[in-house]
């Protein structure tokens, strides 16, 4: 108890305050009857009613009674604690007693809003008030603890979302660690040619940001690295990062590519991941021309030296800076951060899962991302649309909703495919003057300038067929179909089945959560939704925070979205992380559990039960001990403890049993 | 393993050669096959369009009888050669499993004929039995006359893989292809292997039926097939017996032998043509075999 | 000369608001209401090109309650039950079962064109099989052609003769053995279901 708090003689003097909440409660619950009833409960000194308890006059009622009548326990019968528990706790504290000498009875969400009969409602309200009154007599004074927050931040994922979040936080002076699994940052945006609806060149708008990240004094960029372990709690995370070996000394390499030129492989032979296998690379390679950091790496699975031990190692000779290091090992770094922003992005749907579309069966069926690379000036064909057979297409079919809106693959709509399909239609039409057909179910163009973009495409002469493509085959029924891929679809707007022969098919694949999203979420102790996306705290009001304090999510890892939304979310996550850090400390609810040392027998039943790893076994005392800052007050250990040594503040056995007795005995 | 063999109405009529050839090769492979006593029509795809419960009950009668005929409490292998009969029984069984009320009603009706249904029946297709039970190696081992140079278009039809694909891939089944390859023949790669032959439409609306079979025959021929192999008597009938009408309707001569896969097996095993019902084919196979 | 102008407008009172629900129940599933009208079913249906309303349109009409048009359509009889639509549907609508449910309703309400071969065949098949327990192919074809278009006999006489000679066809009546009242009596089973709704 603080010095400003009043002393009492130990006897509880309870004030009961019943709120009308306008007509929300008063219409269903007989307030007068309830007040009379409350007056008769044990230890009740005063019982009042008011139209809106949460208002200033309402709160003042409480404070006045505490000061003048020596009230030392407060019960407010009104709405849900989720609404106003903090309000009334503050009012109680302002009155001069410990704020935890307060208990709320929910007679709105739990009574007046869900009971039809007035008599039943009043009866139930009485029971809840009686329970609260009996309980509050056993409340003890508690304090919120304050824990300092580490000022560093970790951003996981170096796509546009991660980059934006990192830059925002670094600009405000925070120390940011940006960890990216691939050898370069940039994510999927770096692979696009143009972005919708403005047709901005993706690299032109992204690479300045990538350079800023590299150059920023407050950002430590760890590429080709992964987070492998997270311990601790909000404000005090201990993170282990695995730095994978490039076999190149990052600090020495300047990206001159002499080593790549000199490699004993005269011609590149291995599928280039950045171009989805449409071009080849050597075992030593620069991921793409604007890779950041601009450092090459060696792939041990294809490098002759790693596979056989015998190689002239011309790369070492060619490097003037002696940056090649075949002995480089994996390294584990440990850092302390106060907040984490996860921006790990998405994975494109594998179109081979829909055999009807012929992906990987017919060479001229492509996924949209492969086309992004073909259309890109620094891609495998220099920006020309050339098919695998070397020809340019005269007709192209773009199939929407591949792996989206489909019970057999993903039920949800992937949100960006209609727009990027329109963009690809425009780019392909522009480069090849081919007949372009877009096959769609619905045209989803909600953003700024999106509907106008759709109109532009229609004006350009792209054909739009409203119908989900049923099959893509190569059996011809007419002369025009010989040698082509035939798309069979119902043109639902005209109302007829059509067979449309095309040279090339582009499958607009949807977005999915990464294959290892489950594993990643476990490392950070957050949840995933049913489809595998990271779960936000509230779908409307808290889209960037998670149920784990201090861990924020941003970008496509939370759900499919386009670049404007990714950047917006990244800013939001950054600001919430910064708010946490700038506050400097975290206040923890005192409803934590504790072990009564004298009762604990050291049976260790509670320790593995704790979902937050908050309980330790003290070897020399042979008892369990709970770390109050990690404890979330879930009550599992309390329930599990065979000797009732584990108890929880605000939920002691006494308090709970009194509440039960109150509910059962007086009505 | 014992198989209770359900022929179905077509196998005693237009599809006689299927039964003859299958029993012949089954004998060669040592499969124990016993015809189901007093089997009734499965109702095919037609009966369900009139009265669904009765259709299921008819299928259930066969299943119940098969349980009787194969005592012990082991699962009964109910072998339906005709793909339509196979699917009808499988659908009845699956719908009853999904819908306990329906199952209770059917079982109640069966009781009126002193029959019971325990659900011990496993409904099998001959391709499943040959490829998975007997095995490709066993099938290969009996080949004395490899069908070298014979190009076969394997047509599975609809009902073997749709809507239930229990033993093969739904979009690209390969059991028949593997079986035919084991005989030394070549199978062609074609996207129409599960496309509909029209079923009864060939008889009721010949224009529509003809078109569907024209598409199949034309593409098989275009890809160089010498013969189309089928696993369903109705597919075989539709593909084979109307080739004159189809040719004149579309002004393109299309004559392609259409045989049951079991007949092709029998030929490679050296079994006599008579035993395989080869004389019942409309378009003779001999010229293709001479290749 | 006056032109006759057909007026095509649908008033709510002409629609049957329970048609969708009834059909869905008969077709074992409520997924019918999840249809997004994507057209995959029509796109994959091998006989959609011959239908008066494509399968997708039929689903829309069923949901809207256009009972008369749907039950009188050719579409439901053209369906060959190949199940392609059911397998491809992204909303798992059991379209083939919906077609069966519509066939059954059309039969129950006796709305289909007389002498239309598909429905005639269905009825003849039903009669033969219900009575005898087995189908007799020859007898079935005979009644089909007699009741729809006897000219077919001429058209297919050569084929018919060939089938006869090859032993692939006969005009015998096939039936099961089980007698009335004995074990396996099919009539008893079917009769029992007449009393069930």
Short mmCIF file of C-alpha atoms in Angstrom, two decimals, chain B residues 9-17 35-58 61 65 68 87 91 95 98-99 102 105-106 108-115 158-159 161-164 170-171 194-196 198-208 211-212 233 236-237 240-242 244-245 250 260 279-284, chain C residues 26-28 43-47 49-50 74 77-88 94 96-97 99-105 107-108 116-119 121-123 125-127 129-137 141 144-145 152 155-156 158-160 162-163 165-170 174-179 181-186 188-194 196-197:
data_model
loop_
_atom_site.label_atom_id
_atom_site.label_comp_id
_atom_site.label_asym_id
_atom_site.label_seq_id
_atom_site.Cartn_x
_atom_site.Cartn_y
_atom_site.Cartn_z
CA UNK B 9 -26.05 -56.84 -67.51
CA UNK B 10 -23.76 -55.67 -70.34
CA UNK B 11 -21.12 -58.30 -69.71
CA UNK B 12 -23.62 -60.96 -70.68
CA UNK B 13 -24.70 -59.07 -73.80
CA UNK B 14 -22.80 -56.47 -75.80
CA UNK B 15 -19.80 -56.81 -73.51
CA UNK B 16 -19.47 -60.59 -73.63
CA UNK B 17 -15.93 -60.46 -74.90
CA UNK B 35 -19.49 -65.14 -59.98
CA UNK B 36 -21.96 -63.51 -57.57
CA UNK B 37 -25.07 -65.64 -57.25
CA UNK B 38 -28.31 -64.13 -58.42
CA UNK B 39 -26.83 -60.70 -58.90
CA UNK B 40 -29.20 -57.92 -59.98
CA UNK B 41 -28.74 -54.96 -62.26
CA UNK B 42 -26.85 -52.12 -60.58
CA UNK B 43 -29.16 -49.51 -62.12
CA UNK B 44 -26.31 -47.87 -64.00
CA UNK B 45 -26.45 -44.12 -64.37
CA UNK B 46 -30.08 -44.21 -65.41
CA UNK B 47 -31.89 -45.55 -62.36
CA UNK B 48 -30.55 -42.80 -60.12
CA UNK B 49 -32.36 -40.29 -62.28
CA UNK B 50 -35.69 -41.88 -61.40
CA UNK B 51 -35.40 -42.99 -57.78
CA UNK B 52 -32.18 -42.63 -55.88
CA UNK B 53 -33.00 -44.63 -52.78
CA UNK B 54 -34.12 -47.59 -54.82
CA UNK B 55 -30.99 -47.30 -56.92
CA UNK B 56 -28.84 -47.51 -53.80
CA UNK B 57 -30.93 -50.37 -52.52
CA UNK B 58 -30.35 -52.35 -55.70
CA UNK B 61 -28.63 -56.01 -52.52
CA UNK B 65 -25.38 -61.03 -51.37
CA UNK B 68 -23.27 -63.91 -47.85
CA UNK B 87 -18.91 -46.66 -59.77
CA UNK B 91 -21.23 -44.48 -54.84
CA UNK B 95 -23.22 -42.30 -49.74
CA UNK B 98 -21.60 -40.53 -45.33
CA UNK B 99 -25.27 -40.54 -44.46
CA UNK B 102 -29.80 -43.30 -45.57
CA UNK B 105 -33.22 -46.93 -44.42
CA UNK B 106 -31.49 -49.15 -46.95
CA UNK B 108 -34.17 -51.73 -43.19
CA UNK B 109 -35.36 -52.35 -46.74
CA UNK B 110 -32.86 -55.17 -47.25
CA UNK B 111 -34.20 -56.85 -44.15
CA UNK B 112 -37.48 -57.33 -45.96
CA UNK B 113 -35.66 -59.75 -48.22
CA UNK B 114 -33.88 -61.41 -45.32
CA UNK B 115 -30.62 -59.74 -46.26
CA UNK B 158 -15.16 -41.31 -66.71
CA UNK B 159 -16.31 -43.51 -63.94
CA UNK B 161 -11.59 -42.07 -61.72
CA UNK B 162 -14.55 -39.73 -61.23
CA UNK B 163 -15.83 -38.81 -58.73
CA UNK B 164 -13.80 -41.25 -56.63
CA UNK B 170 -7.87 -38.65 -61.00
CA UNK B 171 -6.49 -36.44 -63.75
CA UNK B 194 -10.72 -39.87 -69.27
CA UNK B 195 -13.07 -38.03 -71.59
CA UNK B 196 -16.68 -39.17 -71.75
CA UNK B 198 -21.43 -40.28 -73.96
CA UNK B 199 -22.71 -43.38 -72.24
CA UNK B 200 -26.32 -44.03 -73.16
CA UNK B 201 -26.47 -40.84 -75.24
CA UNK B 202 -25.18 -42.80 -78.24
CA UNK B 203 -28.41 -44.72 -78.22
CA UNK B 204 -30.79 -41.91 -77.28
CA UNK B 205 -29.31 -38.87 -79.01
CA UNK B 206 -26.95 -40.24 -81.67
CA UNK B 207 -25.85 -36.80 -82.87
CA UNK B 208 -24.44 -35.95 -79.46
CA UNK B 211 -19.62 -36.20 -81.66
CA UNK B 212 -18.10 -37.37 -78.38
CA UNK B 233 -18.43 -52.34 -72.12
CA UNK B 236 -16.17 -50.15 -76.06
CA UNK B 237 -19.56 -50.39 -77.73
CA UNK B 240 -16.40 -49.40 -81.85
CA UNK B 241 -19.84 -50.05 -83.24
CA UNK B 242 -20.76 -46.69 -84.71
CA UNK B 244 -19.54 -46.14 -90.02
CA UNK B 245 -22.13 -43.63 -88.86
CA UNK B 250 -18.22 -36.09 -90.39
CA UNK B 260 -10.74 -54.58 -74.03
CA UNK B 279 -14.63 -62.73 -83.14
CA UNK B 280 -17.05 -60.37 -81.45
CA UNK B 281 -15.11 -57.28 -82.49
CA UNK B 282 -16.60 -55.07 -85.21
CA UNK B 283 -13.21 -53.81 -86.35
CA UNK B 284 -10.73 -56.65 -86.48
CA UNK C 26 -32.24 -33.92 -52.83
CA UNK C 27 -28.71 -33.50 -54.08
CA UNK C 28 -27.11 -34.15 -50.69
CA UNK C 43 -16.27 -25.35 -69.58
CA UNK C 44 -15.47 -28.93 -68.79
CA UNK C 45 -18.80 -30.56 -69.62
CA UNK C 46 -18.42 -32.53 -72.87
CA UNK C 47 -22.08 -32.06 -73.82
CA UNK C 49 -22.34 -27.41 -76.27
CA UNK C 50 -25.64 -29.19 -76.94
CA UNK C 74 -33.07 -30.51 -72.33
CA UNK C 77 -31.48 -35.13 -69.72
CA UNK C 78 -28.33 -34.54 -71.71
CA UNK C 79 -26.18 -34.96 -68.63
CA UNK C 80 -24.30 -38.21 -69.08
CA UNK C 81 -23.10 -38.33 -65.46
CA UNK C 82 -19.46 -38.14 -66.35
CA UNK C 83 -18.80 -36.23 -63.09
CA UNK C 84 -16.27 -33.89 -64.73
CA UNK C 85 -18.12 -30.85 -63.40
CA UNK C 86 -18.31 -32.24 -59.87
CA UNK C 87 -14.59 -32.95 -59.84
CA UNK C 88 -13.57 -29.56 -61.26
CA UNK C 94 -22.13 -31.74 -56.59
CA UNK C 96 -24.00 -34.24 -61.21
CA UNK C 97 -26.15 -34.97 -58.17
CA UNK C 99 -28.78 -32.95 -62.30
CA UNK C 100 -30.01 -36.26 -60.89
CA UNK C 101 -32.21 -34.40 -58.40
CA UNK C 102 -33.66 -32.34 -61.24
CA UNK C 103 -34.26 -35.47 -63.33
CA UNK C 104 -36.14 -37.01 -60.43
CA UNK C 105 -38.22 -33.90 -59.93
CA UNK C 107 -40.18 -37.38 -63.53
CA UNK C 108 -42.19 -36.84 -60.38
CA UNK C 116 -37.91 -37.52 -75.92
CA UNK C 117 -35.51 -40.43 -76.17
CA UNK C 118 -33.54 -39.86 -72.98
CA UNK C 119 -36.47 -39.73 -70.61
CA UNK C 121 -35.21 -44.72 -72.18
CA UNK C 122 -34.92 -43.89 -68.50
CA UNK C 123 -38.50 -44.95 -67.91
CA UNK C 125 -35.02 -49.08 -68.22
CA UNK C 126 -36.61 -48.43 -64.85
CA UNK C 127 -39.58 -50.60 -65.69
CA UNK C 129 -35.06 -53.49 -64.14
CA UNK C 130 -37.56 -52.94 -61.35
CA UNK C 131 -39.66 -55.79 -62.62
CA UNK C 132 -37.03 -58.33 -63.54
CA UNK C 133 -34.02 -57.28 -61.54
CA UNK C 134 -31.89 -57.25 -64.69
CA UNK C 135 -31.70 -55.28 -67.90
CA UNK C 136 -32.29 -56.97 -71.23
CA UNK C 137 -30.38 -54.86 -73.75
CA UNK C 141 -33.56 -50.92 -77.42
CA UNK C 144 -36.91 -47.28 -76.91
CA UNK C 145 -37.11 -47.17 -80.68
CA UNK C 152 -34.27 -46.14 -86.04
CA UNK C 155 -31.20 -47.15 -89.61
CA UNK C 156 -29.51 -49.58 -87.27
CA UNK C 158 -27.25 -53.72 -90.16
CA UNK C 159 -25.58 -53.08 -86.87
CA UNK C 160 -28.27 -54.92 -85.00
CA UNK C 162 -24.17 -57.98 -86.80
CA UNK C 163 -24.49 -57.80 -83.02
CA UNK C 165 -24.71 -62.79 -85.23
CA UNK C 166 -21.73 -62.06 -83.01
CA UNK C 167 -23.67 -63.16 -79.98
CA UNK C 168 -23.57 -59.73 -78.46
CA UNK C 169 -27.31 -59.22 -78.48
CA UNK C 170 -30.47 -61.20 -77.99
CA UNK C 174 -33.01 -61.51 -68.32
CA UNK C 175 -34.13 -61.74 -64.72
CA UNK C 176 -32.97 -62.68 -61.27
CA UNK C 177 -33.92 -65.99 -59.67
CA UNK C 178 -35.07 -64.97 -56.20
CA UNK C 179 -38.76 -65.68 -55.84
CA UNK C 181 -41.12 -63.83 -50.34
CA UNK C 182 -37.79 -65.65 -50.42
CA UNK C 183 -34.33 -64.45 -49.53
CA UNK C 184 -33.13 -61.74 -51.88
CA UNK C 185 -36.59 -60.86 -53.13
CA UNK C 186 -35.93 -57.58 -54.95
CA UNK C 188 -39.82 -56.70 -51.32
CA UNK C 189 -36.86 -54.38 -51.02
CA UNK C 190 -38.22 -51.91 -53.54
CA UNK C 191 -41.69 -52.02 -52.04
CA UNK C 192 -40.32 -51.27 -48.59
CA UNK C 193 -38.82 -48.08 -49.97
CA UNK C 194 -42.11 -46.97 -51.47
CA UNK C 196 -40.30 -44.21 -47.04
CA UNK C 197 -40.25 -40.51 -47.80
#
